[in-house]
PDB file of C-alpha atoms in Angstrom:
ATOM      1  CA  UNK A   1      86.365 101.065  89.276  1.00  0.00           C
ATOM      2  CA  UNK A   2      86.652  98.509  91.814  1.00  0.00           C
ATOM      3  CA  UNK A   3      90.203  97.123  91.826  1.00  0.00           C
ATOM      4  CA  UNK A   4      88.801  95.282  95.248  1.00  0.00           C
ATOM      5  CA  UNK A   5      85.646  94.441  96.516  1.00  0.00           C
ATOM      6  CA  UNK A   6      84.318  92.293 100.062  1.00  0.00           C
ATOM      7  CA  UNK A   7      81.202  90.828 100.523  1.00  0.00           C
ATOM      8  CA  UNK A   8      80.088  88.447 104.365  1.00  0.00           C
ATOM      9  CA  UNK A   9      79.479  84.867 104.476  1.00  0.00           C
ATOM     10  CA  UNK A  10      78.234  84.178 107.630  1.00  0.00           C
ATOM     11  CA  UNK A  11      81.315  85.410 109.874  1.00  0.00           C
ATOM     12  CA  UNK A  12      84.112  85.789 107.318  1.00  0.00           C
ATOM     13  CA  UNK A  13      84.590  88.447 105.261  1.00  0.00           C
ATOM     14  CA  UNK A  14      85.982  87.216 101.979  1.00  0.00           C
ATOM     15  CA  UNK A  15      87.864  90.683 100.365  1.00  0.00           C
ATOM     16  CA  UNK A  16      88.017  89.571  96.295  1.00  0.00           C
ATOM     17  CA  UNK A  17      90.487  91.733  94.692  1.00  0.00           C
ATOM     18  CA  UNK A  18      89.606  91.653  90.878  1.00  0.00           C
ATOM     19  CA  UNK A  19      91.718  93.387  88.842  1.00  0.00           C
ATOM     20  CA  UNK A  20      93.503  90.927  86.950  1.00  0.00           C
ATOM     21  CA  UNK A  21      96.869  90.729  87.764  1.00  0.00           C
ATOM     22  CA  UNK A  22      96.023  92.684  90.662  1.00  0.00           C
ATOM     23  CA  UNK A  23      98.866  94.368  90.511  1.00  0.00           C
ATOM     24  CA  UNK A  24      99.782  97.554  93.046  1.00  0.00           C
ATOM     25  CA  UNK A  25      99.520 100.734  93.243  1.00  0.00           C
ATOM     26  CA  UNK A  26      97.914 104.014  94.672  1.00  0.00           C
ATOM     27  CA  UNK A  27      94.533 102.989  94.368  1.00  0.00           C
ATOM     28  CA  UNK A  28      95.015  99.354  95.285  1.00  0.00           C
ATOM     29  CA  UNK A  29      96.250 100.432  98.597  1.00  0.00           C
ATOM     30  CA  UNK A  30      93.556 103.083  99.073  1.00  0.00           C
ATOM     31  CA  UNK A  31      90.350 100.511  98.452  1.00  0.00           C
ATOM     32  CA  UNK A  32      92.308  97.947 100.316  1.00  0.00           C
ATOM     33  CA  UNK A  33      91.553 100.362 103.271  1.00  0.00           C
ATOM     34  CA  UNK A  34      88.946 101.462 102.348  1.00  0.00           C
ATOM     35  CA  UNK A  35      87.798  98.037 102.593  1.00  0.00           C
ATOM     36  CA  UNK A  36      89.660  96.875 105.961  1.00  0.00           C
ATOM     37  CA  UNK A  37      87.422  99.918 107.310  1.00  0.00           C
ATOM     38  CA  UNK A  38      84.276  98.684 106.486  1.00  0.00           C
ATOM     39  CA  UNK A  39      85.050  95.103 107.894  1.00  0.00           C
ATOM     40  CA  UNK A  40      86.108  96.676 111.414  1.00  0.00           C
ATOM     41  CA  UNK A  41      83.036  98.590 111.844  1.00  0.00           C
ATOM     42  CA  UNK A  42      81.029  94.897 111.788  1.00  0.00           C
ATOM     43  CA  UNK A  43      82.189  93.250 115.000  1.00  0.00           C
ATOM     44  CA  UNK A  44      79.919  89.929 113.668  1.00  0.00           C
ATOM     45  CA  UNK A  45      82.775  89.198 111.627  1.00  0.00           C
ATOM     46  CA  UNK A  46      85.520  86.710 113.002  1.00  0.00           C
ATOM     47  CA  UNK A  47      87.711  86.613 110.294  1.00  0.00           C
ATOM     48  CA  UNK A  48      88.827  87.775 107.003  1.00  0.00           C
ATOM     49  CA  UNK A  49      89.632  86.096 103.875  1.00  0.00           C
ATOM     50  CA  UNK A  50      91.944  87.266 101.264  1.00  0.00           C
ATOM     51  CA  UNK A  51      91.586  86.073  97.686  1.00  0.00           C
ATOM     52  CA  UNK A  52      91.575  87.246  94.163  1.00  0.00           C
ATOM     53  CA  UNK A  53      88.785  86.701  91.642  1.00  0.00           C
ATOM     54  CA  UNK A  54      91.684  86.075  88.813  1.00  0.00           C
ATOM     55  CA  UNK A  55      91.989  82.674  87.340  1.00  0.00           C
ATOM     56  CA  UNK A  56      95.630  82.764  86.418  1.00  0.00           C
ATOM     57  CA  UNK A  57      96.431  85.524  89.267  1.00  0.00           C
ATOM     58  CA  UNK A  58      96.075  86.105  93.356  1.00  0.00           C
ATOM     59  CA  UNK A  59      98.355  89.179  92.825  1.00  0.00           C
ATOM     60  CA  UNK A  60     101.759  90.162  90.479  1.00  0.00           C
ATOM     61  CA  UNK A  61     103.208  92.500  93.285  1.00  0.00           C
ATOM     62  CA  UNK A  62     103.779  96.169  92.594  1.00  0.00           C
ATOM     63  CA  UNK A  63     102.251  97.635  88.969  1.00  0.00           C
ATOM     64  CA  UNK A  64     106.022  98.140  87.203  1.00  0.00           C
ATOM     65  CA  UNK A  65     104.535  99.878  84.641  1.00  0.00           C
ATOM     66  CA  UNK A  66     102.205 102.667  86.893  1.00  0.00           C
ATOM     67  CA  UNK A  67     105.435 102.921  88.568  1.00  0.00           C
ATOM     68  CA  UNK A  68     108.011 103.004  85.630  1.00  0.00           C
ATOM     69  CA  UNK A  69     105.267 105.968  84.337  1.00  0.00           C
ATOM     70  CA  UNK A  70     105.937 108.005  87.983  1.00  0.00           C
ATOM     71  CA  UNK A  71     109.925 107.116  87.904  1.00  0.00           C
ATOM     72  CA  UNK A  72     110.584 109.243  83.676  1.00  0.00           C
ATOM     73  CA  UNK A  73     108.046 111.597  85.245  1.00  0.00           C
ATOM     74  CA  UNK A  74     110.511 111.639  88.426  1.00  0.00           C
ATOM     75  CA  UNK A  75     107.528 111.915  90.520  1.00  0.00           C
ATOM     76  CA  UNK A  76     108.970 110.681  93.523  1.00  0.00           C
ATOM     77  CA  UNK A  77     106.337 111.754  95.968  1.00  0.00           C
ATOM     78  CA  UNK A  78     103.973 109.937  94.648  1.00  0.00           C
ATOM     79  CA  UNK A  79     105.982 106.677  94.637  1.00  0.00           C
ATOM     80  CA  UNK A  80     106.914 107.370  98.631  1.00  0.00           C
ATOM     81  CA  UNK A  81     103.069 107.764  98.840  1.00  0.00           C
ATOM     82  CA  UNK A  82     102.492 104.628  97.286  1.00  0.00           C
ATOM     83  CA  UNK A  83     104.971 102.505  99.636  1.00  0.00           C
ATOM     84  CA  UNK A  84     103.942 104.469 102.912  1.00  0.00           C
ATOM     85  CA  UNK A  85     100.462 102.932 101.610  1.00  0.00           C
ATOM     86  CA  UNK A  86     101.323  99.486 101.626  1.00  0.00           C
ATOM     87  CA  UNK A  87     102.995  99.584 104.278  1.00  0.00           C
ATOM     88  CA  UNK A  88     100.089 100.969 106.103  1.00  0.00           C
ATOM     89  CA  UNK A  89      97.993  97.734 104.401  1.00  0.00           C
ATOM     90  CA  UNK A  90     100.488  94.979 105.964  1.00  0.00           C
ATOM     91  CA  UNK A  91     100.552  96.799 109.323  1.00  0.00           C
ATOM     92  CA  UNK A  92      96.109  96.561 109.319  1.00  0.00           C
ATOM     93  CA  UNK A  93      96.977  92.712 108.722  1.00  0.00           C
ATOM     94  CA  UNK A  94      99.859  92.421 110.639  1.00  0.00           C
ATOM     95  CA  UNK A  95      97.317  93.901 113.173  1.00  0.00           C
ATOM     96  CA  UNK A  96      94.353  93.667 112.623  1.00  0.00           C
ATOM     97  CA  UNK A  97      92.606  91.748 115.552  1.00  0.00           C
ATOM     98  CA  UNK A  98      91.024  89.223 113.537  1.00  0.00           C
ATOM     99  CA  UNK A  99      92.672  86.470 111.947  1.00  0.00           C
ATOM    100  CA  UNK A 100      93.340  87.494 107.935  1.00  0.00           C
ATOM    101  CA  UNK A 101      93.952  84.294 105.087  1.00  0.00           C
ATOM    102  CA  UNK A 102      94.980  84.564 102.356  1.00  0.00           C
ATOM    103  CA  UNK A 103      93.755  81.941 100.040  1.00  0.00           C
ATOM    104  CA  UNK A 104      96.131  81.822  97.551  1.00  0.00           C
ATOM    105  CA  UNK A 105      94.739  80.744  93.766  1.00  0.00           C
ATOM    106  CA  UNK A 106      97.580  81.730  91.361  1.00  0.00           C
ATOM    107  CA  UNK A 107     100.690  83.727  91.276  1.00  0.00           C
ATOM    108  CA  UNK A 108     101.957  85.963  93.722  1.00  0.00           C
ATOM    109  CA  UNK A 109     105.013  87.179  93.307  1.00  0.00           C
ATOM    110  CA  UNK A 110     107.008  90.023  94.387  1.00  0.00           C
ATOM    111  CA  UNK A 111     104.505  92.795  96.721  1.00  0.00           C
ATOM    112  CA  UNK A 112     101.960  89.916  96.194  1.00  0.00           C
ATOM    113  CA  UNK A 113     103.570  86.686  97.799  1.00  0.00           C
ATOM    114  CA  UNK A 114     105.247  89.560 101.011  1.00  0.00           C
ATOM    115  CA  UNK A 115     100.812  90.756 100.665  1.00  0.00           C
ATOM    116  CA  UNK A 116     100.272  86.880 101.536  1.00  0.00           C
ATOM    117  CA  UNK A 117     103.111  86.946 104.431  1.00  0.00           C
ATOM    118  CA  UNK A 118     101.823  89.402 106.591  1.00  0.00           C
ATOM    119  CA  UNK A 119      98.508  87.227 106.774  1.00  0.00           C
ATOM    120  CA  UNK A 120      98.313  85.096 109.871  1.00  0.00           C
ATOM    121  CA  UNK A 121      97.998  81.443 107.519  1.00  0.00           C
ATOM    122  CA  UNK A 122      97.719  80.867 103.707  1.00  0.00           C
ATOM    123  CA  UNK A 123      95.669  78.675 101.794  1.00  0.00           C
ATOM    124  CA  UNK A 124      97.186  77.796  97.959  1.00  0.00           C
ATOM    125  CA  UNK A 125      96.135  75.794  95.055  1.00  0.00           C
ATOM    126  CA  UNK A 126      98.833  73.324  93.788  1.00  0.00           C
ATOM    127  CA  UNK A 127      97.709  72.699  90.654  1.00  0.00           C
ATOM    128  CA  UNK A 128      98.209  76.284  89.344  1.00  0.00           C
ATOM    129  CA  UNK A 129     100.209  79.762  90.345  1.00  0.00           C
ATOM    130  CA  UNK A 130     103.735  80.505  92.104  1.00  0.00           C
ATOM    131  CA  UNK A 131     104.890  82.174  94.680  1.00  0.00           C
ATOM    132  CA  UNK A 132     108.419  83.685  94.544  1.00  0.00           C
ATOM    133  CA  UNK A 133     109.941  86.973  94.815  1.00  0.00           C
ATOM    134  CA  UNK A 134     111.909  88.034  91.907  1.00  0.00           C
ATOM    135  CA  UNK A 135     112.963  91.561  93.300  1.00  0.00           C
ATOM    136  CA  UNK A 136     116.719  90.014  92.394  1.00  0.00           C
ATOM    137  CA  UNK A 137     115.923  89.861  88.488  1.00  0.00           C
ATOM    138  CA  UNK A 138     113.739  93.434  88.264  1.00  0.00           C
ATOM    139  CA  UNK A 139     116.475  95.322  90.680  1.00  0.00           C
ATOM    140  CA  UNK A 140     113.940  95.541  93.811  1.00  0.00           C
ATOM    141  CA  UNK A 141     115.609  95.589  96.919  1.00  0.00           C
ATOM    142  CA  UNK A 142     113.705  94.773 100.263  1.00  0.00           C
ATOM    143  CA  UNK A 143     112.268  96.874 102.675  1.00  0.00           C
ATOM    144  CA  UNK A 144     113.670  95.863 106.135  1.00  0.00           C
ATOM    145  CA  UNK A 145     109.736  96.086 106.815  1.00  0.00           C
ATOM    146  CA  UNK A 146     109.127  93.767 104.558  1.00  0.00           C
ATOM    147  CA  UNK A 147     112.592  91.216 105.106  1.00  0.00           C
ATOM    148  CA  UNK A 148     110.929  91.354 109.047  1.00  0.00           C
ATOM    149  CA  UNK A 149     107.412  90.404 108.588  1.00  0.00           C
ATOM    150  CA  UNK A 150     108.156  87.743 105.790  1.00  0.00           C
ATOM    151  CA  UNK A 151     110.738  85.861 108.290  1.00  0.00           C
ATOM    152  CA  UNK A 152     107.318  85.383 110.856  1.00  0.00           C
ATOM    153  CA  UNK A 153     106.127  83.190 107.797  1.00  0.00           C
ATOM    154  CA  UNK A 154     108.897  81.483 106.340  1.00  0.00           C
ATOM    155  CA  UNK A 155     111.895  79.569 107.146  1.00  0.00           C
ATOM    156  CA  UNK A 156     115.130  81.729 106.829  1.00  0.00           C
ATOM    157  CA  UNK A 157     116.729  78.658 105.122  1.00  0.00           C
ATOM    158  CA  UNK A 158     113.635  78.955 102.959  1.00  0.00           C
ATOM    159  CA  UNK A 159     113.759  82.774 102.603  1.00  0.00           C
ATOM    160  CA  UNK A 160     116.971  83.308 101.730  1.00  0.00           C
ATOM    161  CA  UNK A 161     117.244  80.850  99.277  1.00  0.00           C
ATOM    162  CA  UNK A 162     113.911  82.537  97.541  1.00  0.00           C
ATOM    163  CA  UNK A 163     115.635  86.105  98.432  1.00  0.00           C
ATOM    164  CA  UNK A 164     118.369  85.423  96.403  1.00  0.00           C
ATOM    165  CA  UNK A 165     117.716  82.974  93.356  1.00  0.00           C
ATOM    166  CA  UNK A 166     113.541  84.456  93.059  1.00  0.00           C
ATOM    167  CA  UNK A 167     112.935  81.020  92.591  1.00  0.00           C
ATOM    168  CA  UNK A 168     109.120  79.644  92.184  1.00  0.00           C
ATOM    169  CA  UNK A 169     107.579  77.453  94.755  1.00  0.00           C
ATOM    170  CA  UNK A 170     105.014  75.291  94.553  1.00  0.00           C
ATOM    171  CA  UNK A 171     101.938  75.123  96.499  1.00  0.00           C
ATOM    172  CA  UNK A 172     103.244  71.743  98.013  1.00  0.00           C
ATOM    173  CA  UNK A 173     107.021  72.774  98.697  1.00  0.00           C
ATOM    174  CA  UNK A 174     105.673  75.630 100.773  1.00  0.00           C
ATOM    175  CA  UNK A 175     103.553  73.225 102.781  1.00  0.00           C
ATOM    176  CA  UNK A 176     105.663  71.228 103.008  1.00  0.00           C
ATOM    177  CA  UNK A 177     108.053  73.695 105.418  1.00  0.00           C
ATOM    178  CA  UNK A 178     104.442  75.084 107.167  1.00  0.00           C
ATOM    179  CA  UNK A 179     104.297  78.302 105.107  1.00  0.00           C
ATOM    180  CA  UNK A 180     100.538  77.573 103.928  1.00  0.00           C
ATOM    181  CA  UNK A 181      98.123  75.575 106.286  1.00  0.00           C
ATOM    182  CA  UNK A 182      97.435  73.732 103.117  1.00  0.00           C
ATOM    183  CA  UNK A 183      97.934  72.495  99.542  1.00  0.00           C
ATOM    184  CA  UNK A 184      94.867  72.389  97.621  1.00  0.00           C
ATOM    185  CA  UNK A 185      93.943  70.282  94.936  1.00  0.00           C
ATOM    186  CA  UNK A 186      91.697  73.090  93.087  1.00  0.00           C
ATOM    187  CA  UNK A 187      89.438  76.289  93.471  1.00  0.00           C
ATOM    188  CA  UNK A 188      86.573  74.880  94.837  1.00  0.00           C
ATOM    189  CA  UNK A 189      88.838  72.989  97.379  1.00  0.00           C
ATOM    190  CA  UNK A 190      90.751  76.394  98.304  1.00  0.00           C
ATOM    191  CA  UNK A 191      87.857  77.963  99.453  1.00  0.00           C
ATOM    192  CA  UNK A 192      86.233  74.983 100.673  1.00  0.00           C
ATOM    193  CA  UNK A 193      89.369  74.700 103.305  1.00  0.00           C
ATOM    194  CA  UNK A 194      89.983  78.509 103.687  1.00  0.00           C
ATOM    195  CA  UNK A 195      86.449  79.474 104.173  1.00  0.00           C
ATOM    196  CA  UNK A 196      86.109  76.308 106.926  1.00  0.00           C
ATOM    197  CA  UNK A 197      89.313  77.329 108.934  1.00  0.00           C
ATOM    198  CA  UNK A 198      87.823  81.662 108.530  1.00  0.00           C
ATOM    199  CA  UNK A 199      84.377  80.643 110.288  1.00  0.00           C
ATOM    200  CA  UNK A 200      86.131  77.802 112.826  1.00  0.00           C
ATOM    201  CA  UNK A 201      87.502  80.908 114.120  1.00  0.00           C
ATOM    202  CA  UNK A 202      85.547  82.856 117.554  1.00  0.00           C
ATOM    203  CA  UNK A 203      87.795  84.499 119.245  1.00  0.00           C
ATOM    204  CA  UNK A 204      87.445  88.394 120.920  1.00  0.00           C
ATOM    205  CA  UNK A 205      88.639  90.725 119.009  1.00  0.00           C
ATOM    206  CA  UNK A 206      90.237  92.773 122.543  1.00  0.00           C
ATOM    207  CA  UNK A 207      92.520  89.304 123.514  1.00  0.00           C
ATOM    208  CA  UNK A 208      93.777  88.399 119.673  1.00  0.00           C
ATOM    209  CA  UNK A 209      94.424  92.151 118.915  1.00  0.00           C
ATOM    210  CA  UNK A 210      96.661  92.281 121.361  1.00  0.00           C
ATOM    211  CA  UNK A 211      98.103  88.856 121.223  1.00  0.00           C
ATOM    212  CA  UNK A 212      99.254  89.849 117.494  1.00  0.00           C
ATOM    213  CA  UNK A 213     100.440  93.715 119.125  1.00  0.00           C
ATOM    214  CA  UNK A 214     102.563  91.567 121.523  1.00  0.00           C
ATOM    215  CA  UNK A 215     104.241  89.335 119.030  1.00  0.00           C
ATOM    216  CA  UNK A 216     104.671  91.439 115.784  1.00  0.00           C
ATOM    217  CA  UNK A 217     106.265  94.481 118.078  1.00  0.00           C
ATOM    218  CA  UNK A 218     109.206  94.336 116.001  1.00  0.00           C
ATOM    219  CA  UNK A 219     108.071  94.318 112.985  1.00  0.00           C
ATOM    220  CA  UNK A 220     105.844  97.191 113.628  1.00  0.00           C
ATOM    221  CA  UNK A 221     108.811  99.073 115.262  1.00  0.00           C
ATOM    222  CA  UNK A 222     111.086  97.835 111.688  1.00  0.00           C
ATOM    223  CA  UNK A 223     108.517  99.716 109.586  1.00  0.00           C
ATOM    224  CA  UNK A 224     107.971 102.036 111.656  1.00  0.00           C
ATOM    225  CA  UNK A 225     111.605 103.255 112.104  1.00  0.00           C
ATOM    226  CA  UNK A 226     113.529 101.650 109.326  1.00  0.00           C
ATOM    227  CA  UNK A 227     111.024 101.847 106.495  1.00  0.00           C
ATOM    228  CA  UNK A 228     111.387 106.215 106.176  1.00  0.00           C
ATOM    229  CA  UNK A 229     114.841 105.764 105.562  1.00  0.00           C
ATOM    230  CA  UNK A 230     114.964 104.002 102.755  1.00  0.00           C
ATOM    231  CA  UNK A 231     111.270 105.863 101.088  1.00  0.00           C
ATOM    232  CA  UNK A 232     112.556 109.441 102.024  1.00  0.00           C
ATOM    233  CA  UNK A 233     115.861 108.596 100.272  1.00  0.00           C
ATOM    234  CA  UNK A 234     114.124 107.058  97.136  1.00  0.00           C
ATOM    235  CA  UNK A 235     114.897 110.106  94.643  1.00  0.00           C
ATOM    236  CA  UNK A 236     118.298 110.454  96.137  1.00  0.00           C
ATOM    237  CA  UNK A 237     118.553 106.497  95.607  1.00  0.00           C
ATOM    238  CA  UNK A 238     117.775 106.144  91.535  1.00  0.00           C
ATOM    239  CA  UNK A 239     119.505 109.447  90.672  1.00  0.00           C
ATOM    240  CA  UNK A 240     122.737 108.078  91.901  1.00  0.00           C
TER     241      UNK A 240
END
């Protein structure tokens, strides 16, 4: 069963998460990677929109039920593989040689919000959905790489408040601090605005990818060097 699909609309690849709350697990990471592989092979595509088919949710983040089952079974290797897989997704978006635009059509919580932050630009509905990091309330710490690249998208003062309080942010609040390009009135306007913005990008992949590689060099270094310290020690951390 497909949990992520994509289609071509002109020069834009529209990637749609289509599994309800779009909770992230190993299959999610696998299918997202597969979509990106196909998109990069089509050199006529000049931008990507990432969105959801669900009426309420963009993505609710990590599949807590799935992870809980793996934790109970002490299947730490599968959890580590998933964490490395999601880091791979984040890196692919950070280094994608074409712009990746999040069209946030509903709730973006935890890893769902982090996924949106990895994108180059964001649009969001203001009539439905909140954007938040509930990790402080569910006792899940951010990896260093996550902190690093979320900071590229959210001003430090606002990220500090969101991270430490778990506060739910509206599209209007995020637009006021330029976290999103535009707060849209409804679903129709969200997709119209995101598509118009995406279709306007006709940059050469070589220079676009090189610029992203240079501006995100430190972020990628953090993901590659600091995150493994915490991921590889997961079973020790859990058993303390």
